[in-house]
mmCIF file of C-alpha atoms in Angstrom:
data_model
loop_
_atom_site.group_PDB
_atom_site.id
_atom_site.type_symbol
_atom_site.label_atom_id
_atom_site.label_comp_id
_atom_site.label_asym_id
_atom_site.label_seq_id
_atom_site.Cartn_x
_atom_site.Cartn_y
_atom_site.Cartn_z
ATOM 1 C CA MET F 1 0.000 0.000 0.000
ATOM 2 C CA SER F 2 1.439 3.370 -1.009
ATOM 3 C CA LEU F 3 2.257 5.950 1.649
ATOM 4 C CA PRO F 4 3.461 9.537 1.213
ATOM 5 C CA GLN F 5 7.255 9.748 1.257
ATOM 6 C CA PRO F 6 8.803 11.975 3.966
ATOM 7 C CA VAL F 7 11.427 13.528 1.642
ATOM 8 C CA PRO F 8 11.228 12.414 -1.999
ATOM 9 C CA PRO F 9 14.411 12.059 -4.085
ATOM 10 C CA SER F 10 13.279 14.730 -6.563
ATOM 11 C CA TRP F 11 11.073 17.818 -6.443
ATOM 12 C CA LYS F 12 8.955 16.225 -9.154
ATOM 13 C CA ASP F 13 8.112 13.428 -6.714
ATOM 14 C CA LEU F 14 6.270 15.820 -4.428
ATOM 15 C CA GLY F 15 2.697 14.599 -4.744
ATOM 16 C CA LYS F 16 3.844 11.178 -5.998
ATOM 17 C CA SER F 17 1.207 9.284 -3.999
ATOM 18 C CA SER F 18 -1.580 11.237 -5.713
ATOM 19 C CA ASN F 19 0.033 10.936 -9.153
ATOM 20 C CA ASP F 20 0.484 7.169 -8.777
ATOM 21 C CA LEU F 21 -3.123 6.809 -7.659
ATOM 22 C CA LEU F 22 -4.406 8.688 -10.721
ATOM 23 C CA THR F 23 -2.034 7.364 -13.400
ATOM 24 C CA LYS F 24 -0.781 3.862 -12.583
ATOM 25 C CA ASP F 25 -2.637 0.572 -13.158
ATOM 26 C CA TYR F 26 -4.886 1.931 -15.942
ATOM 27 C CA PRO F 27 -3.635 -0.041 -18.988
ATOM 28 C CA PHE F 28 -6.334 1.114 -21.434
ATOM 29 C CA PHE F 29 -3.960 2.440 -24.123
ATOM 30 C CA GLY F 30 -3.213 -1.027 -25.455
ATOM 31 C CA THR F 31 -1.966 -4.460 -24.508
ATOM 32 C CA SER F 32 1.417 -4.872 -22.850
ATOM 33 C CA LEU F 33 3.536 -7.794 -21.753
ATOM 34 C CA GLU F 34 6.555 -7.689 -19.442
ATOM 35 C CA VAL F 35 8.807 -10.584 -18.508
ATOM 36 C CA LYS F 36 11.535 -10.322 -15.858
ATOM 37 C CA THR F 37 14.175 -12.887 -14.974
ATOM 38 C CA ARG F 38 17.280 -12.887 -12.785
ATOM 39 C CA THR F 39 20.415 -15.036 -12.886
ATOM 40 C CA PRO F 40 22.278 -16.306 -9.800
ATOM 41 C CA SER F 41 25.159 -13.945 -10.669
ATOM 42 C CA GLY F 42 22.963 -10.887 -10.174
ATOM 43 C CA VAL F 43 22.159 -10.077 -13.813
ATOM 44 C CA ALA F 44 18.500 -9.159 -14.387
ATOM 45 C CA PHE F 45 16.802 -9.324 -17.788
ATOM 46 C CA LYS F 46 13.567 -7.627 -18.790
ATOM 47 C CA VAL F 47 11.641 -7.901 -22.050
ATOM 48 C CA ALA F 48 8.680 -5.577 -22.535
ATOM 49 C CA GLY F 49 6.291 -4.943 -25.397
ATOM 50 C CA LEU F 50 3.255 -2.747 -26.021
ATOM 51 C CA ARG F 51 0.671 -2.845 -28.794
ATOM 52 C CA ASP F 52 -0.881 0.615 -29.035
ATOM 53 C CA SER F 53 -4.643 0.399 -29.514
ATOM 54 C CA LYS F 54 -4.765 3.686 -31.491
ATOM 55 C CA SER F 55 -1.895 3.287 -33.958
ATOM 56 C CA GLN F 56 -1.778 -0.539 -33.799
ATOM 57 C CA ALA F 57 2.009 -0.190 -33.618
ATOM 58 C CA ILE F 58 3.982 -2.679 -31.550
ATOM 59 C CA ASN F 59 6.977 -1.344 -29.632
ATOM 60 C CA GLY F 60 9.282 -3.188 -27.301
ATOM 61 C CA ASP F 61 12.671 -3.319 -25.688
ATOM 62 C CA ILE F 62 15.054 -5.738 -24.060
ATOM 63 C CA GLU F 63 17.034 -4.720 -20.994
ATOM 64 C CA ALA F 64 19.958 -6.270 -19.143
ATOM 65 C CA LYS F 65 20.961 -4.988 -15.705
ATOM 66 C CA TYR F 66 23.987 -5.931 -13.647
ATOM 67 C CA SER F 67 24.032 -5.006 -9.959
ATOM 68 C CA ASP F 68 26.872 -5.052 -7.444
ATOM 69 C CA PRO F 69 25.240 -3.957 -4.160
ATOM 70 C CA LYS F 70 28.484 -4.240 -2.230
ATOM 71 C CA ASN F 71 30.086 -1.455 -4.267
ATOM 72 C CA GLY F 72 26.860 0.398 -5.095
ATOM 73 C CA LEU F 73 27.279 -0.293 -8.826
ATOM 74 C CA VAL F 74 24.439 -0.773 -11.337
ATOM 75 C CA PHE F 75 24.961 -1.056 -15.099
ATOM 76 C CA THR F 76 21.986 -1.185 -17.471
ATOM 77 C CA GLU F 77 21.931 -1.772 -21.224
ATOM 78 C CA THR F 78 18.730 -1.427 -23.305
ATOM 79 C CA TRP F 79 17.938 -2.053 -26.970
ATOM 80 C CA THR F 80 14.552 -0.966 -28.348
ATOM 81 C CA THR F 81 12.607 -1.979 -31.453
ATOM 82 C CA SER F 82 13.176 1.597 -32.702
ATOM 83 C CA ASN F 83 16.889 0.633 -32.833
ATOM 84 C CA ILE F 84 17.860 2.906 -29.949
ATOM 85 C CA LEU F 85 20.761 1.772 -27.776
ATOM 86 C CA LYS F 86 20.681 3.038 -24.191
ATOM 87 C CA SER F 87 23.321 2.667 -21.492
ATOM 88 C CA GLN F 88 23.239 3.705 -17.860
ATOM 89 C CA LEU F 89 25.921 3.509 -15.184
ATOM 90 C CA GLU F 90 25.005 4.201 -11.552
ATOM 91 C CA LEU F 91 27.434 4.434 -8.646
ATOM 92 C CA GLU F 92 25.930 5.071 -5.211
ATOM 93 C CA ASN F 93 27.562 5.531 -1.786
ATOM 94 C CA TYR F 94 30.975 4.677 -3.238
ATOM 95 C CA LEU F 95 32.723 8.052 -3.248
ATOM 96 C CA ALA F 96 30.777 9.317 -0.212
ATOM 97 C CA LYS F 97 27.728 8.275 1.755
ATOM 98 C CA GLY F 98 24.576 9.710 0.215
ATOM 99 C CA LEU F 99 26.309 10.595 -3.070
ATOM 100 C CA LYS F 100 25.150 8.998 -6.326
ATOM 101 C CA LEU F 101 26.662 9.331 -9.801
ATOM 102 C CA ASP F 102 24.519 8.478 -12.817
ATOM 103 C CA PHE F 103 25.769 8.544 -16.420
ATOM 104 C CA SER F 104 23.213 7.839 -19.177
ATOM 105 C CA THR F 105 23.718 7.711 -22.941
ATOM 106 C CA SER F 106 21.594 6.883 -25.973
ATOM 107 C CA LEU F 107 22.507 6.262 -29.606
ATOM 108 C CA VAL F 108 20.442 5.843 -32.781
ATOM 109 C CA PRO F 109 22.780 4.060 -35.243
ATOM 110 C CA ASP F 110 20.558 4.767 -38.261
ATOM 111 C CA SER F 111 20.708 8.562 -37.928
ATOM 112 C CA GLY F 112 23.741 8.988 -35.697
ATOM 113 C CA SER F 113 21.658 10.878 -33.146
ATOM 114 C CA LYS F 114 23.079 10.666 -29.640
ATOM 115 C CA SER F 115 22.607 12.023 -26.148
ATOM 116 C CA ALA F 116 24.559 11.975 -22.910
ATOM 117 C CA LEU F 117 23.357 12.978 -19.466
ATOM 118 C CA VAL F 118 25.490 13.195 -16.325
ATOM 119 C CA ASN F 119 23.574 13.209 -13.029
ATOM 120 C CA LEU F 120 24.948 13.811 -9.560
ATOM 121 C CA SER F 121 22.696 13.539 -6.509
ATOM 122 C CA TYR F 122 23.290 13.918 -2.784
ATOM 123 C CA LYS F 123 20.838 12.997 -0.069
ATOM 124 C CA GLN F 124 20.841 13.353 3.670
ATOM 125 C CA SER F 125 18.105 13.409 6.270
ATOM 126 C CA GLY F 126 15.765 16.251 5.365
ATOM 127 C CA VAL F 127 17.433 17.284 2.095
ATOM 128 C CA HIS F 128 17.896 15.815 -1.381
ATOM 129 C CA THR F 129 19.792 17.702 -4.110
ATOM 130 C CA ARG F 130 20.537 16.833 -7.720
ATOM 131 C CA GLY F 131 22.502 18.242 -10.626
ATOM 132 C CA ALA F 132 22.357 17.135 -14.256
ATOM 133 C CA LEU F 133 24.342 18.125 -17.336
ATOM 134 C CA ASP F 134 22.887 17.416 -20.769
ATOM 135 C CA VAL F 135 26.106 17.279 -22.770
ATOM 136 C CA PHE F 136 24.767 17.509 -26.338
ATOM 137 C CA LYS F 137 21.640 19.592 -25.773
ATOM 138 C CA GLY F 138 22.716 23.136 -25.066
ATOM 139 C CA PRO F 139 24.694 21.976 -23.140
ATOM 140 C CA THR F 140 22.121 22.478 -20.383
ATOM 141 C CA PHE F 141 22.736 22.225 -16.648
ATOM 142 C CA THR F 142 19.720 21.404 -14.478
ATOM 143 C CA THR F 143 19.629 21.446 -10.696
ATOM 144 C CA ASP F 144 16.887 20.760 -8.206
ATOM 145 C CA ALA F 145 16.548 20.369 -4.449
ATOM 146 C CA VAL F 146 13.979 19.154 -1.933
ATOM 147 C CA PHE F 147 13.919 20.206 1.714
ATOM 148 C CA GLY F 148 11.719 18.667 4.389
ATOM 149 C CA ARG F 149 11.023 19.426 8.037
ATOM 150 C CA ASP F 150 8.174 18.364 10.330
ATOM 151 C CA GLY F 151 6.133 17.135 7.357
ATOM 152 C CA PHE F 152 6.543 20.325 5.306
ATOM 153 C CA LEU F 153 8.284 19.954 1.938
ATOM 154 C CA PHE F 154 9.701 22.513 -0.454
ATOM 155 C CA GLY F 155 11.269 21.803 -3.835
ATOM 156 C CA ALA F 156 12.571 23.819 -6.758
ATOM 157 C CA GLU F 157 14.206 23.255 -10.147
ATOM 158 C CA ALA F 158 16.129 25.467 -12.557
ATOM 159 C CA ALA F 159 17.739 24.780 -15.944
ATOM 160 C CA TYR F 160 20.614 26.884 -17.282
ATOM 161 C CA ASN F 161 21.615 26.924 -20.946
ATOM 162 C CA VAL F 162 25.410 27.184 -20.941
ATOM 163 C CA THR F 163 25.708 28.326 -24.575
ATOM 164 C CA GLU F 164 23.057 31.056 -24.336
ATOM 165 C CA GLY F 165 24.047 32.013 -20.808
ATOM 166 C CA LYS F 166 20.519 32.195 -19.420
ATOM 167 C CA ILE F 167 18.016 30.283 -17.305
ATOM 168 C CA SER F 168 15.795 28.363 -19.720
ATOM 169 C CA ARG F 169 13.359 26.769 -17.260
ATOM 170 C CA TYR F 170 12.346 27.000 -13.623
ATOM 171 C CA ALA F 171 9.671 25.552 -11.359
ATOM 172 C CA ALA F 172 8.829 25.112 -7.682
ATOM 173 C CA ALA F 173 6.635 23.015 -5.406
ATOM 174 C CA ILE F 174 5.488 23.039 -1.802
ATOM 175 C CA GLY F 175 3.666 20.372 0.142
ATOM 176 C CA TYR F 176 2.789 18.794 3.451
ATOM 177 C CA ASN F 177 2.949 15.083 4.283
ATOM 178 C CA ALA F 178 1.162 13.469 7.208
ATOM 179 C CA PRO F 179 0.972 9.727 7.953
ATOM 180 C CA GLU F 180 -2.427 9.441 6.268
ATOM 181 C CA TYR F 181 -2.601 12.312 3.781
ATOM 182 C CA ALA F 182 -0.495 14.579 1.584
ATOM 183 C CA VAL F 183 -1.140 17.949 -0.071
ATOM 184 C CA THR F 184 1.085 19.411 -2.799
ATOM 185 C CA VAL F 185 1.099 22.520 -5.015
ATOM 186 C CA HIS F 186 3.350 22.758 -8.108
ATOM 187 C CA GLY F 187 4.288 25.798 -10.175
ATOM 188 C CA LEU F 188 5.516 24.482 -13.552
ATOM 189 C CA ASN F 189 6.662 25.825 -16.929
ATOM 190 C CA ASN F 190 8.264 28.988 -15.555
ATOM 191 C CA LEU F 191 5.351 29.337 -13.135
ATOM 192 C CA ASN F 192 2.802 29.481 -15.966
ATOM 193 C CA THR F 193 1.116 26.192 -15.058
ATOM 194 C CA PHE F 194 -0.124 25.398 -11.563
ATOM 195 C CA SER F 195 -1.291 22.099 -10.135
ATOM 196 C CA ALA F 196 -2.649 21.092 -6.748
ATOM 197 C CA SER F 197 -2.956 17.484 -5.615
ATOM 198 C CA TYR F 198 -4.377 15.702 -2.596
ATOM 199 C CA TYR F 199 -3.908 12.138 -1.371
ATOM 200 C CA HIS F 200 -5.750 10.469 1.514
ATOM 201 C CA ARG F 201 -5.343 6.967 2.909
ATOM 202 C CA VAL F 202 -8.915 6.687 4.154
ATOM 203 C CA SER F 203 -8.425 3.227 5.663
ATOM 204 C CA PRO F 204 -5.994 0.305 5.271
ATOM 205 C CA ASP F 205 -8.024 -0.815 2.230
ATOM 206 C CA VAL F 206 -9.156 2.460 0.638
ATOM 207 C CA GLU F 207 -7.206 5.366 -0.881
ATOM 208 C CA ALA F 208 -8.511 8.548 -2.494
ATOM 209 C CA GLY F 209 -6.944 11.464 -4.323
ATOM 210 C CA ALA F 210 -7.553 14.428 -6.591
ATOM 211 C CA LYS F 211 -5.584 16.751 -8.852
ATOM 212 C CA ALA F 212 -6.399 20.140 -10.373
ATOM 213 C CA VAL F 213 -4.326 21.828 -13.117
ATOM 214 C CA TYR F 214 -4.533 25.425 -14.345
ATOM 215 C CA ASP F 215 -2.513 26.616 -17.355
ATOM 216 C CA SER F 216 -2.389 30.403 -17.637
ATOM 217 C CA LYS F 217 -1.108 30.155 -21.237
ATOM 218 C CA SER F 218 -3.757 27.699 -22.421
ATOM 219 C CA THR F 219 -6.261 28.832 -25.033
ATOM 220 C CA THR F 220 -9.014 26.948 -23.220
ATOM 221 C CA SER F 221 -10.126 28.558 -19.983
ATOM 222 C CA GLY F 222 -10.896 26.742 -16.761
ATOM 223 C CA VAL F 223 -9.269 24.203 -14.493
ATOM 224 C CA ALA F 224 -8.710 20.532 -15.373
ATOM 225 C CA LEU F 225 -9.890 18.382 -12.470
ATOM 226 C CA GLU F 226 -9.477 14.662 -11.846
ATOM 227 C CA VAL F 227 -10.510 12.552 -8.840
ATOM 228 C CA GLY F 228 -9.858 8.885 -8.172
ATOM 229 C CA THR F 229 -9.911 6.087 -5.640
ATOM 230 C CA LYS F 230 -8.384 2.680 -5.015
ATOM 231 C CA ALA F 231 -9.851 -0.197 -3.020
ATOM 232 C CA TYR F 232 -8.141 -3.440 -2.041
ATOM 233 C CA LEU F 233 -10.434 -6.454 -2.445
ATOM 234 C CA ASP F 234 -7.939 -8.731 -0.705
ATOM 235 C CA SER F 235 -4.171 -9.119 -0.406
ATOM 236 C CA ALA F 236 -3.887 -10.084 -4.093
ATOM 237 C CA ALA F 237 -6.360 -7.816 -5.887
ATOM 238 C CA PHE F 238 -7.482 -4.210 -6.057
ATOM 239 C CA VAL F 239 -9.736 -1.998 -8.179
ATOM 240 C CA LYS F 240 -9.267 1.633 -9.198
ATOM 241 C CA ALA F 241 -11.580 4.272 -10.617
ATOM 242 C CA LYS F 242 -11.147 7.894 -11.681
ATOM 243 C CA ILE F 243 -13.075 10.549 -13.568
ATOM 244 C CA ASN F 244 -12.146 13.974 -14.927
ATOM 245 C CA ASN F 245 -14.134 17.090 -15.729
ATOM 246 C CA ALA F 246 -14.135 16.150 -19.433
ATOM 247 C CA GLY F 247 -16.403 13.234 -18.532
ATOM 248 C CA VAL F 248 -13.872 10.436 -19.107
ATOM 249 C CA LEU F 249 -14.353 7.609 -16.616
ATOM 250 C CA ALA F 250 -11.484 5.120 -16.185
ATOM 251 C CA LEU F 251 -11.603 1.779 -14.406
ATOM 252 C CA GLY F 252 -8.750 -0.555 -13.512
ATOM 253 C CA TYR F 253 -8.496 -4.018 -11.999
ATOM 254 C CA THR F 254 -5.244 -5.698 -10.960
ATOM 255 C CA GLN F 255 -4.924 -9.292 -9.783
ATOM 256 C CA THR F 256 -1.850 -11.186 -8.598
ATOM 257 C CA LEU F 257 -2.507 -14.642 -10.030
ATOM 258 C CA ARG F 258 0.446 -16.226 -8.260
ATOM 259 C CA PRO F 259 3.813 -15.035 -6.945
ATOM 260 C CA GLY F 260 5.519 -13.254 -9.846
ATOM 261 C CA VAL F 261 2.467 -13.251 -12.144
ATOM 262 C CA LYS F 262 0.240 -10.173 -12.319
ATOM 263 C CA ALA F 263 -2.571 -9.199 -14.670
ATOM 264 C CA SER F 264 -4.134 -5.739 -15.035
ATOM 265 C CA PHE F 265 -7.143 -4.666 -17.076
ATOM 266 C CA GLY F 266 -8.198 -1.126 -17.947
ATOM 267 C CA LEU F 267 -11.256 0.558 -19.412
ATOM 268 C CA ALA F 268 -11.844 4.219 -20.316
ATOM 269 C CA LEU F 269 -15.338 5.478 -21.150
ATOM 270 C CA ASP F 270 -16.248 8.874 -22.576
ATOM 271 C CA THR F 271 -19.488 9.339 -20.644
ATOM 272 C CA GLN F 272 -20.535 12.247 -22.874
ATOM 273 C CA ARG F 273 -20.534 10.002 -25.959
ATOM 274 C CA LEU F 274 -22.109 6.833 -24.628
ATOM 275 C CA ASN F 275 -25.135 7.215 -26.911
ATOM 276 C CA ASP F 276 -23.205 8.117 -30.075
ATOM 277 C CA ILE F 277 -24.007 5.585 -32.794
ATOM 278 C CA ALA F 278 -20.825 6.245 -34.790
ATOM 279 C CA PRO F 279 -18.500 8.521 -32.806
ATOM 280 C CA ILE F 280 -15.613 10.177 -34.627
ATOM 281 C CA GLY F 281 -12.503 8.394 -33.385
ATOM 282 C CA PRO F 282 -12.289 5.903 -30.515
ATOM 283 C CA ALA F 283 -14.638 7.211 -27.828
ATOM 284 C CA HIS F 284 -13.802 4.350 -25.494
ATOM 285 C CA LYS F 285 -10.584 2.448 -24.802
ATOM 286 C CA VAL F 286 -9.784 -0.960 -23.371
ATOM 287 C CA GLY F 287 -6.495 -2.672 -22.645
ATOM 288 C CA ALA F 288 -4.599 -5.172 -20.561
ATOM 289 C CA SER F 289 -1.173 -5.659 -19.036
ATOM 290 C CA PHE F 290 0.563 -8.882 -18.018
ATOM 291 C CA THR F 291 3.733 -9.154 -15.944
ATOM 292 C CA PHE F 292 5.774 -12.285 -15.326
ATOM 293 C CA GLU F 293 8.708 -12.211 -12.909
ATOM 294 C CA VAL F 294 10.786 -15.279 -12.123
#
């Protein structure tokens, strides 16, 4: 059962409990399959695929991950069906306690397109800070920090374009976490978009949450609102439901069939078009997700 984190690792994770409640376990965009295995030597393999219900396209990737917990080392290599090669090297608590180095690269052999991102994070009780350098884009240096005390949280992010010599993006967030609820307010896109979220663990078996978003630059006026809930049927199954102010109702059901085998089913209904005989475009969506881990 999800609980609000005291001090999240990133400012974007403020309000994570509400975001997870409203976004995860709703596989109505298509059908996905994920298989995970692990060798005795500590190498983990993951194969994942998704068939998009709108475009009918099938995308997938294969991932290999080597972990050395003793030295805080994790190396991940991924190859996608779009022929993108991704590599990630993580080194945590090796140079200093609480310090993590993350180096990520991607390469598209067909076009020669490439990217490289260097991340450095430092966490202690009550504070998490991060710095990231996008080597080929800009280059751009991004930094963010989260501070927490007595349940109150404050986070901020800023991106600096080295070539242009100016701040290209900034945002901030503030929140409060209690054992059974969390409230968060974000100011995004250079403080042009604002969101407020709420999460409440009503009981050991029921969770509820809501999120409102206002974009001052949007051509459509008003606030986008979404509310949702999650109820555990037993230790192996739960149901989720959410609805937004556009009238889209989403339902999700997740069942653990056996240890390591999980199935999820999702349905999205446009309640304003239920009586349309021939709606333009897919008014309703249905999908499923299956996960095998051995």
